[in-house]
mmCIF file of C-alpha atoms in Angstrom:
data_model
loop_
_atom_site.group_PDB
_atom_site.id
_atom_site.type_symbol
_atom_site.label_atom_id
_atom_site.label_comp_id
_atom_site.label_asym_id
_atom_site.label_seq_id
_atom_site.Cartn_x
_atom_site.Cartn_y
_atom_site.Cartn_z
ATOM 1 C CA MET A 1 -14.580 12.883 -9.324
ATOM 2 C CA GLU A 2 -15.841 16.443 -8.803
ATOM 3 C CA LYS A 3 -18.438 15.824 -11.552
ATOM 4 C CA ILE A 4 -20.169 13.186 -9.375
ATOM 5 C CA GLU A 5 -23.326 14.637 -7.822
ATOM 6 C CA HIS A 6 -24.324 13.867 -4.244
ATOM 7 C CA THR A 7 -27.954 13.980 -3.157
ATOM 8 C CA THR A 8 -30.148 12.625 -0.382
ATOM 9 C CA VAL A 9 -33.391 10.801 -1.160
ATOM 10 C CA ARG A 10 -36.176 9.870 1.254
ATOM 11 C CA THR A 11 -37.053 6.207 0.735
ATOM 12 C CA ASN A 12 -38.700 3.435 2.752
ATOM 13 C CA GLY A 13 -38.551 5.462 5.972
ATOM 14 C CA ILE A 14 -34.867 6.432 5.775
ATOM 15 C CA ASN A 15 -32.718 9.120 4.175
ATOM 16 C CA MET A 16 -30.410 7.611 1.563
ATOM 17 C CA HIS A 17 -27.291 9.274 0.178
ATOM 18 C CA ILE A 18 -26.636 8.617 -3.499
ATOM 19 C CA ALA A 19 -23.742 9.466 -5.802
ATOM 20 C CA SER A 20 -24.694 9.844 -9.461
ATOM 21 C CA ILE A 21 -23.235 10.942 -12.773
ATOM 22 C CA GLY A 22 -24.137 10.787 -16.452
ATOM 23 C CA THR A 23 -27.267 10.480 -18.592
ATOM 24 C CA GLY A 24 -28.813 7.513 -20.358
ATOM 25 C CA PRO A 25 -29.981 4.063 -19.230
ATOM 26 C CA VAL A 26 -29.553 3.687 -15.464
ATOM 27 C CA VAL A 27 -26.909 1.459 -13.885
ATOM 28 C CA LEU A 28 -27.443 0.923 -10.147
ATOM 29 C CA PHE A 29 -24.276 -0.077 -8.235
ATOM 30 C CA LEU A 30 -24.536 -1.868 -4.868
ATOM 31 C CA HIS A 31 -21.479 -1.913 -2.588
ATOM 32 C CA GLY A 32 -20.394 -4.385 0.087
ATOM 33 C CA PHE A 33 -18.835 -4.386 3.573
ATOM 34 C CA PRO A 34 -16.980 -2.425 4.852
ATOM 35 C CA GLU A 35 -17.543 -0.137 1.910
ATOM 36 C CA LEU A 36 -19.472 2.837 0.510
ATOM 37 C CA TRP A 37 -20.649 4.281 -2.803
ATOM 38 C CA TYR A 38 -16.950 5.205 -3.175
ATOM 39 C CA SER A 39 -16.065 1.581 -3.984
ATOM 40 C CA TRP A 40 -17.609 2.219 -7.424
ATOM 41 C CA ARG A 41 -15.744 5.496 -8.089
ATOM 42 C CA HIS A 42 -13.905 4.088 -11.140
ATOM 43 C CA GLN A 43 -16.994 2.474 -12.675
ATOM 44 C CA LEU A 44 -19.114 5.603 -12.149
ATOM 45 C CA LEU A 45 -16.667 7.622 -14.224
ATOM 46 C CA SER A 46 -16.028 5.050 -16.953
ATOM 47 C CA LEU A 47 -19.634 3.883 -17.495
ATOM 48 C CA SER A 48 -21.019 7.425 -17.412
ATOM 49 C CA SER A 49 -18.542 8.363 -20.166
ATOM 50 C CA LEU A 50 -20.021 5.529 -22.273
ATOM 51 C CA GLY A 51 -23.569 6.869 -22.142
ATOM 52 C CA TYR A 52 -25.071 5.587 -18.893
ATOM 53 C CA ARG A 53 -26.601 7.249 -15.862
ATOM 54 C CA CYS A 54 -24.661 5.719 -12.989
ATOM 55 C CA ILE A 55 -26.107 5.692 -9.469
ATOM 56 C CA ALA A 56 -24.293 4.352 -6.402
ATOM 57 C CA PRO A 57 -26.010 4.695 -3.026
ATOM 58 C CA ASP A 58 -24.566 4.341 0.407
ATOM 59 C CA LEU A 59 -26.733 1.384 1.421
ATOM 60 C CA ARG A 60 -28.777 1.459 4.645
ATOM 61 C CA GLY A 61 -26.386 1.557 7.601
ATOM 62 C CA PHE A 62 -23.426 2.969 5.661
ATOM 63 C CA GLY A 63 -21.812 6.361 5.122
ATOM 64 C CA ASP A 64 -24.207 9.285 4.790
ATOM 65 C CA THR A 65 -27.334 7.086 4.655
ATOM 66 C CA ASP A 66 -29.399 6.566 7.817
ATOM 67 C CA ALA A 67 -28.455 3.623 10.027
ATOM 68 C CA PRO A 68 -31.352 2.284 12.107
ATOM 69 C CA PRO A 69 -29.862 0.779 15.294
ATOM 70 C CA SER A 70 -31.629 -2.597 15.375
ATOM 71 C CA PRO A 71 -30.338 -5.611 13.387
ATOM 72 C CA ALA A 72 -34.015 -6.406 12.757
ATOM 73 C CA SER A 73 -34.079 -3.421 10.354
ATOM 74 C CA TYR A 74 -31.533 -5.002 7.989
ATOM 75 C CA SER A 75 -33.299 -7.931 6.327
ATOM 76 C CA ALA A 76 -33.031 -8.272 2.555
ATOM 77 C CA LEU A 77 -36.637 -7.050 2.377
ATOM 78 C CA HIS A 78 -35.644 -3.770 4.049
ATOM 79 C CA ILE A 79 -32.613 -3.219 1.817
ATOM 80 C CA VAL A 80 -34.382 -4.075 -1.447
ATOM 81 C CA GLY A 81 -37.310 -1.943 -0.252
ATOM 82 C CA ASP A 82 -34.925 1.012 0.093
ATOM 83 C CA LEU A 83 -33.746 0.516 -3.494
ATOM 84 C CA ILE A 84 -37.233 0.149 -4.984
ATOM 85 C CA GLY A 85 -38.218 3.341 -3.156
ATOM 86 C CA LEU A 86 -35.117 5.046 -4.559
ATOM 87 C CA LEU A 87 -35.993 4.055 -8.133
ATOM 88 C CA ASP A 88 -39.614 5.145 -7.640
ATOM 89 C CA HIS A 89 -38.457 8.509 -6.283
ATOM 90 C CA LEU A 90 -36.181 8.973 -9.308
ATOM 91 C CA GLY A 91 -38.918 7.864 -11.731
ATOM 92 C CA VAL A 92 -36.765 4.996 -13.022
ATOM 93 C CA ASP A 93 -38.643 1.902 -14.183
ATOM 94 C CA GLN A 94 -35.801 -0.535 -14.930
ATOM 95 C CA VAL A 95 -32.074 -0.641 -14.212
ATOM 96 C CA PHE A 96 -28.947 -2.529 -14.995
ATOM 97 C CA LEU A 97 -27.927 -3.877 -11.590
ATOM 98 C CA VAL A 98 -24.269 -4.267 -10.564
ATOM 99 C CA GLY A 99 -23.405 -5.782 -7.184
ATOM 100 C CA HIS A 100 -20.357 -6.819 -5.187
ATOM 101 C CA ASP A 101 -20.018 -8.645 -1.845
ATOM 102 C CA TRP A 102 -23.083 -7.739 0.294
ATOM 103 C CA GLY A 103 -24.269 -5.693 -2.668
ATOM 104 C CA ALA A 104 -24.240 -8.930 -4.689
ATOM 105 C CA VAL A 105 -26.313 -10.706 -2.033
ATOM 106 C CA ILE A 106 -28.819 -7.852 -2.116
ATOM 107 C CA ALA A 107 -28.807 -7.891 -5.940
ATOM 108 C CA TRP A 108 -29.778 -11.583 -5.969
ATOM 109 C CA TRP A 109 -32.672 -10.851 -3.604
ATOM 110 C CA PHE A 110 -33.631 -7.814 -5.707
ATOM 111 C CA CYS A 111 -33.902 -10.092 -8.750
ATOM 112 C CA LEU A 112 -35.999 -12.633 -6.827
ATOM 113 C CA PHE A 113 -38.355 -10.018 -5.376
ATOM 114 C CA ARG A 114 -38.638 -7.626 -8.331
ATOM 115 C CA PRO A 115 -37.298 -9.045 -11.610
ATOM 116 C CA ASP A 116 -39.622 -6.613 -13.412
ATOM 117 C CA ARG A 117 -37.303 -3.741 -12.401
ATOM 118 C CA VAL A 118 -34.060 -5.337 -13.692
ATOM 119 C CA LYS A 119 -32.852 -5.351 -17.304
ATOM 120 C CA ALA A 120 -29.745 -7.402 -16.521
ATOM 121 C CA LEU A 121 -27.402 -8.102 -13.627
ATOM 122 C CA VAL A 122 -23.606 -8.114 -13.353
ATOM 123 C CA ASN A 123 -22.734 -9.640 -9.985
ATOM 124 C CA MET A 124 -19.339 -10.026 -8.369
ATOM 125 C CA SER A 125 -17.798 -12.198 -5.686
ATOM 126 C CA VAL A 126 -20.883 -13.846 -4.143
ATOM 127 C CA ALA A 127 -22.621 -16.480 -6.267
ATOM 128 C CA PHE A 128 -26.339 -17.091 -5.847
ATOM 129 C CA THR A 129 -27.152 -19.272 -2.850
ATOM 130 C CA PRO A 130 -30.548 -20.963 -3.065
ATOM 131 C CA ARG A 131 -32.433 -20.842 0.232
ATOM 132 C CA ASN A 132 -31.896 -24.002 2.266
ATOM 133 C CA SER A 133 -35.256 -24.647 3.945
ATOM 134 C CA LYS A 134 -33.672 -27.039 6.457
ATOM 135 C CA ARG A 135 -30.927 -24.852 7.937
ATOM 136 C CA LYS A 136 -30.480 -21.182 8.793
ATOM 137 C CA PRO A 137 -27.443 -19.604 7.087
ATOM 138 C CA VAL A 138 -25.468 -18.670 10.220
ATOM 139 C CA ASP A 139 -26.024 -22.172 11.613
ATOM 140 C CA GLY A 140 -24.679 -23.617 8.348
ATOM 141 C CA LEU A 141 -21.576 -21.395 8.430
ATOM 142 C CA ARG A 142 -20.930 -22.250 12.078
ATOM 143 C CA ALA A 143 -21.122 -25.968 11.275
ATOM 144 C CA LEU A 144 -18.769 -25.521 8.312
ATOM 145 C CA PHE A 145 -16.153 -23.151 9.785
ATOM 146 C CA GLY A 146 -16.629 -23.031 13.586
ATOM 147 C CA ASP A 147 -17.276 -20.219 16.064
ATOM 148 C CA ASP A 148 -14.152 -18.243 15.064
ATOM 149 C CA TYR A 149 -15.348 -17.698 11.491
ATOM 150 C CA TYR A 150 -15.723 -13.943 10.969
ATOM 151 C CA ILE A 151 -19.469 -14.055 10.208
ATOM 152 C CA CYS A 152 -20.066 -16.027 13.414
ATOM 153 C CA ARG A 153 -17.930 -13.567 15.386
ATOM 154 C CA PHE A 154 -19.972 -10.678 13.963
ATOM 155 C CA GLN A 155 -23.269 -12.050 15.367
ATOM 156 C CA GLU A 156 -23.207 -10.819 18.965
ATOM 157 C CA PRO A 157 -24.068 -7.081 19.061
ATOM 158 C CA GLY A 158 -21.308 -5.017 20.651
ATOM 159 C CA GLU A 159 -18.699 -7.774 20.807
ATOM 160 C CA ILE A 160 -16.760 -7.175 17.614
ATOM 161 C CA GLU A 161 -17.338 -3.414 17.898
ATOM 162 C CA LYS A 162 -15.263 -3.481 21.102
ATOM 163 C CA GLU A 163 -12.406 -5.137 19.230
ATOM 164 C CA PHE A 164 -12.681 -2.620 16.383
ATOM 165 C CA ALA A 165 -12.512 0.198 18.947
ATOM 166 C CA GLY A 166 -8.950 -0.834 19.792
ATOM 167 C CA TYR A 167 -7.731 0.165 16.315
ATOM 168 C CA ASP A 168 -7.781 3.362 14.312
ATOM 169 C CA THR A 169 -10.309 3.196 11.492
ATOM 170 C CA ALA A 170 -7.735 3.538 8.711
ATOM 171 C CA SER A 171 -5.900 0.425 9.988
ATOM 172 C CA ILE A 172 -9.153 -1.553 10.005
ATOM 173 C CA MET A 173 -9.885 -0.472 6.428
ATOM 174 C CA LYS A 174 -6.389 -1.522 5.337
ATOM 175 C CA LYS A 175 -6.810 -4.933 6.986
ATOM 176 C CA PHE A 176 -10.057 -5.549 5.117
ATOM 177 C CA LEU A 177 -9.242 -4.064 1.721
ATOM 178 C CA THR A 178 -5.771 -5.531 1.223
ATOM 179 C CA GLY A 179 -6.401 -9.119 2.366
ATOM 180 C CA ARG A 180 -5.532 -11.664 -0.338
ATOM 181 C CA ASN A 181 -5.605 -14.920 1.605
ATOM 182 C CA PRO A 182 -8.336 -17.133 0.099
ATOM 183 C CA LYS A 183 -8.668 -19.213 3.286
ATOM 184 C CA PRO A 184 -11.760 -18.727 5.487
ATOM 185 C CA PRO A 185 -11.236 -15.530 7.536
ATOM 186 C CA ARG A 186 -11.158 -16.315 11.239
ATOM 187 C CA LEU A 187 -11.075 -13.994 14.238
ATOM 188 C CA PRO A 188 -10.294 -16.105 17.332
ATOM 189 C CA LYS A 189 -11.383 -14.226 20.466
ATOM 190 C CA GLU A 190 -7.943 -14.469 22.057
ATOM 191 C CA VAL A 191 -6.293 -12.884 18.987
ATOM 192 C CA GLY A 192 -9.043 -10.677 17.553
ATOM 193 C CA LEU A 193 -8.176 -8.369 14.673
ATOM 194 C CA ARG A 194 -4.475 -9.071 15.182
ATOM 195 C CA ALA A 195 -5.220 -12.247 13.195
ATOM 196 C CA TRP A 196 -5.412 -10.040 10.099
ATOM 197 C CA LYS A 197 -2.228 -8.274 9.097
ATOM 198 C CA THR A 198 -2.084 -4.537 8.507
ATOM 199 C CA PRO A 199 0.078 -4.013 5.382
ATOM 200 C CA GLU A 200 3.169 -1.847 5.656
ATOM 201 C CA THR A 201 2.624 -0.528 2.140
ATOM 202 C CA LEU A 202 -0.580 -0.279 0.145
ATOM 203 C CA PRO A 203 -1.065 -2.116 -3.159
ATOM 204 C CA PRO A 204 -0.888 0.162 -6.232
ATOM 205 C CA TRP A 205 -4.684 0.128 -6.728
ATOM 206 C CA LEU A 206 -5.379 1.549 -3.258
ATOM 207 C CA LEU A 207 -4.228 5.069 -2.386
ATOM 208 C CA GLU A 208 -3.904 6.598 1.071
ATOM 209 C CA GLU A 209 -6.593 9.084 0.033
ATOM 210 C CA ASP A 210 -8.953 6.180 -0.727
ATOM 211 C CA VAL A 211 -8.316 4.639 2.691
ATOM 212 C CA ASN A 212 -8.788 8.037 4.294
ATOM 213 C CA TYR A 213 -12.135 8.581 2.563
ATOM 214 C CA PHE A 214 -13.480 5.260 3.848
ATOM 215 C CA ALA A 215 -11.970 5.892 7.279
ATOM 216 C CA SER A 216 -13.452 9.402 7.517
ATOM 217 C CA LYS A 217 -16.955 7.989 7.071
ATOM 218 C CA PHE A 218 -16.593 4.871 9.242
ATOM 219 C CA SER A 219 -14.946 6.840 12.052
ATOM 220 C CA LYS A 220 -18.144 8.929 12.196
ATOM 221 C CA THR A 221 -20.664 6.092 11.870
ATOM 222 C CA GLY A 222 -18.822 3.123 13.323
ATOM 223 C CA PHE A 223 -19.275 -0.297 11.724
ATOM 224 C CA VAL A 224 -22.512 -1.344 13.412
ATOM 225 C CA GLY A 225 -24.743 -0.592 10.387
ATOM 226 C CA GLY A 226 -22.687 -2.876 8.181
ATOM 227 C CA LEU A 227 -22.394 -5.544 10.881
ATOM 228 C CA ASN A 228 -26.189 -5.575 11.162
ATOM 229 C CA TYR A 229 -26.372 -7.147 7.680
ATOM 230 C CA TYR A 230 -24.621 -10.220 9.100
ATOM 231 C CA ARG A 231 -26.836 -10.143 12.203
ATOM 232 C CA ALA A 232 -29.959 -10.168 10.018
ATOM 233 C CA LEU A 233 -28.886 -13.184 7.933
ATOM 234 C CA ASN A 234 -31.103 -15.589 9.868
ATOM 235 C CA LEU A 235 -33.965 -13.062 9.964
ATOM 236 C CA THR A 236 -33.890 -12.809 6.156
ATOM 237 C CA TRP A 237 -34.010 -16.615 6.032
ATOM 238 C CA GLU A 238 -37.088 -16.617 8.284
ATOM 239 C CA LEU A 239 -38.885 -14.008 6.178
ATOM 240 C CA THR A 240 -38.128 -15.416 2.734
ATOM 241 C CA GLY A 241 -39.695 -18.871 2.948
ATOM 242 C CA PRO A 242 -42.203 -17.990 0.180
ATOM 243 C CA TRP A 243 -39.326 -17.571 -2.305
ATOM 244 C CA THR A 244 -37.784 -21.008 -1.641
ATOM 245 C CA GLY A 245 -36.900 -22.765 -4.892
ATOM 246 C CA LEU A 246 -37.430 -19.721 -7.103
ATOM 247 C CA GLN A 247 -34.981 -19.206 -9.964
ATOM 248 C CA ILE A 248 -33.259 -15.924 -10.857
ATOM 249 C CA LYS A 249 -34.989 -14.992 -14.111
ATOM 250 C CA VAL A 250 -32.916 -12.061 -15.388
ATOM 251 C CA PRO A 251 -29.842 -12.138 -17.681
ATOM 252 C CA VAL A 252 -26.714 -12.486 -15.532
ATOM 253 C CA LYS A 253 -22.945 -12.172 -15.842
ATOM 254 C CA PHE A 254 -20.933 -13.311 -12.825
ATOM 255 C CA ILE A 255 -17.361 -12.237 -12.030
ATOM 256 C CA VAL A 256 -15.088 -13.517 -9.258
ATOM 257 C CA GLY A 257 -11.378 -13.268 -8.480
ATOM 258 C CA ASP A 258 -9.555 -16.568 -8.159
ATOM 259 C CA LEU A 259 -8.171 -15.452 -4.771
ATOM 260 C CA ASP A 260 -11.563 -14.357 -3.425
ATOM 261 C CA ILE A 261 -12.497 -16.039 -0.129
ATOM 262 C CA THR A 262 -16.017 -16.574 -1.517
ATOM 263 C CA TYR A 263 -14.660 -18.674 -4.394
ATOM 264 C CA HIS A 264 -12.890 -21.013 -1.965
ATOM 265 C CA ILE A 265 -15.836 -21.853 0.293
ATOM 266 C CA PRO A 266 -16.242 -25.652 0.059
ATOM 267 C CA GLY A 267 -18.588 -26.575 -2.779
ATOM 268 C CA VAL A 268 -18.738 -23.115 -4.393
ATOM 269 C CA LYS A 269 -16.428 -23.806 -7.358
ATOM 270 C CA GLU A 270 -18.330 -27.011 -8.116
ATOM 271 C CA TYR A 271 -21.651 -25.172 -7.854
ATOM 272 C CA ILE A 272 -20.491 -22.403 -10.204
ATOM 273 C CA HIS A 273 -18.851 -24.613 -12.846
ATOM 274 C CA ASN A 274 -20.699 -27.959 -12.729
ATOM 275 C CA GLY A 275 -24.252 -26.911 -13.504
ATOM 276 C CA GLY A 276 -25.808 -25.945 -10.184
ATOM 277 C CA PHE A 277 -25.453 -22.199 -10.766
ATOM 278 C CA LYS A 278 -26.942 -22.457 -14.270
ATOM 279 C CA ARG A 279 -29.827 -24.550 -12.925
ATOM 280 C CA ASP A 280 -30.754 -21.859 -10.378
ATOM 281 C CA VAL A 281 -29.895 -18.909 -12.653
ATOM 282 C CA PRO A 282 -31.091 -20.164 -16.072
ATOM 283 C CA PHE A 283 -30.251 -16.903 -17.884
ATOM 284 C CA LEU A 284 -26.658 -16.967 -16.637
ATOM 285 C CA GLN A 285 -24.732 -15.992 -19.766
ATOM 286 C CA GLU A 286 -21.135 -15.577 -18.609
ATOM 287 C CA VAL A 287 -18.918 -16.607 -15.711
ATOM 288 C CA VAL A 288 -15.588 -14.793 -15.518
ATOM 289 C CA VAL A 289 -12.854 -15.942 -13.115
ATOM 290 C CA ILE A 290 -10.185 -13.239 -12.944
ATOM 291 C CA GLU A 291 -6.671 -14.549 -12.512
ATOM 292 C CA ASP A 292 -4.816 -13.132 -9.510
ATOM 293 C CA GLY A 293 -7.996 -11.277 -8.503
ATOM 294 C CA GLY A 294 -8.752 -10.658 -4.831
ATOM 295 C CA HIS A 295 -12.053 -9.979 -3.132
ATOM 296 C CA PHE A 296 -12.320 -6.215 -3.816
ATOM 297 C CA ILE A 297 -12.087 -6.840 -7.539
ATOM 298 C CA ASN A 298 -13.993 -3.722 -8.649
ATOM 299 C CA GLN A 299 -11.364 -1.528 -6.989
ATOM 300 C CA GLU A 300 -8.364 -3.777 -7.594
ATOM 301 C CA LYS A 301 -8.917 -4.146 -11.361
ATOM 302 C CA PRO A 302 -11.171 -1.185 -12.162
ATOM 303 C CA ASP A 303 -10.639 -0.916 -15.931
ATOM 304 C CA GLU A 304 -11.121 -4.640 -16.472
ATOM 305 C CA ILE A 305 -14.312 -4.660 -14.394
ATOM 306 C CA SER A 306 -15.720 -1.572 -16.127
ATOM 307 C CA ARG A 307 -15.064 -3.248 -19.479
ATOM 308 C CA HIS A 308 -16.776 -6.446 -18.339
ATOM 309 C CA VAL A 309 -19.836 -4.510 -17.149
ATOM 310 C CA TYR A 310 -20.062 -2.468 -20.348
ATOM 311 C CA ASP A 311 -19.550 -5.449 -22.668
ATOM 312 C CA PHE A 312 -22.511 -7.180 -21.021
ATOM 313 C CA ILE A 313 -25.048 -4.380 -20.531
ATOM 314 C CA LYS A 314 -24.525 -2.895 -24.021
ATOM 315 C CA LYS A 315 -26.273 -6.033 -25.430
ATOM 316 C CA PHE A 316 -29.612 -5.027 -23.932
#
């Protein structure tokens, strides 16, 4: 881990912290919520040892990267703009893109906005969702799951932050990272975060030092930067009308754990396996469903995920 270099790059009006290691073709890793570059620690080491230059930023709003206060600064256009600026600053023309959770959402947008900068994509957890021109995403989720659904509860600025403030940051990280219930996560107001259990012992893939690293950063920054991604969901919808109906035109491998909440959203399995996904992502080459895999699959099964990434990108 001490071989990983940490630098700050000025891009798109913010200062972005990046972790990087290795030389060769560039692999750009995009993390999710509530996460950091650190989520890719295993892949940075394994892929760099196989001849790749691995770069994992703290995305806008996270860790040691700037966090503009307004949710209006967190549309997909802002986040992809940060990444294009990063690549331009580094003098990198094209990358292999690897995303997970919110990083996967951003990776799909990246491929829609700038397919010229992507050699191939390995995406995890969140399948492509074509823009529905008739309904905003938060409205759709509210109709499907109700007001207690976690994304709906995250919408009102300050509300969920107050609930988070009642817990130490390490406990919050443990609640998020160790959850393995594939049912829709709900946070009823009367119960709050108590609805999600804090484990008494950590699973073997997650060490106390890992939890403490995440907690050390989030206790400094709070969670508002990451929450702003959810609060900008409808804004991104409003801004991306011109891309309605566009296909993802880069080679793609998709990986999901069979216990991932995203895989159990009504209609998602059918979309992935019955032709819808391939229709919208015509260069989809592989779909991998990992048995007994939870949401944080890149940390939970690091060697398997590194192998999957390498086996795909080495073709190009």
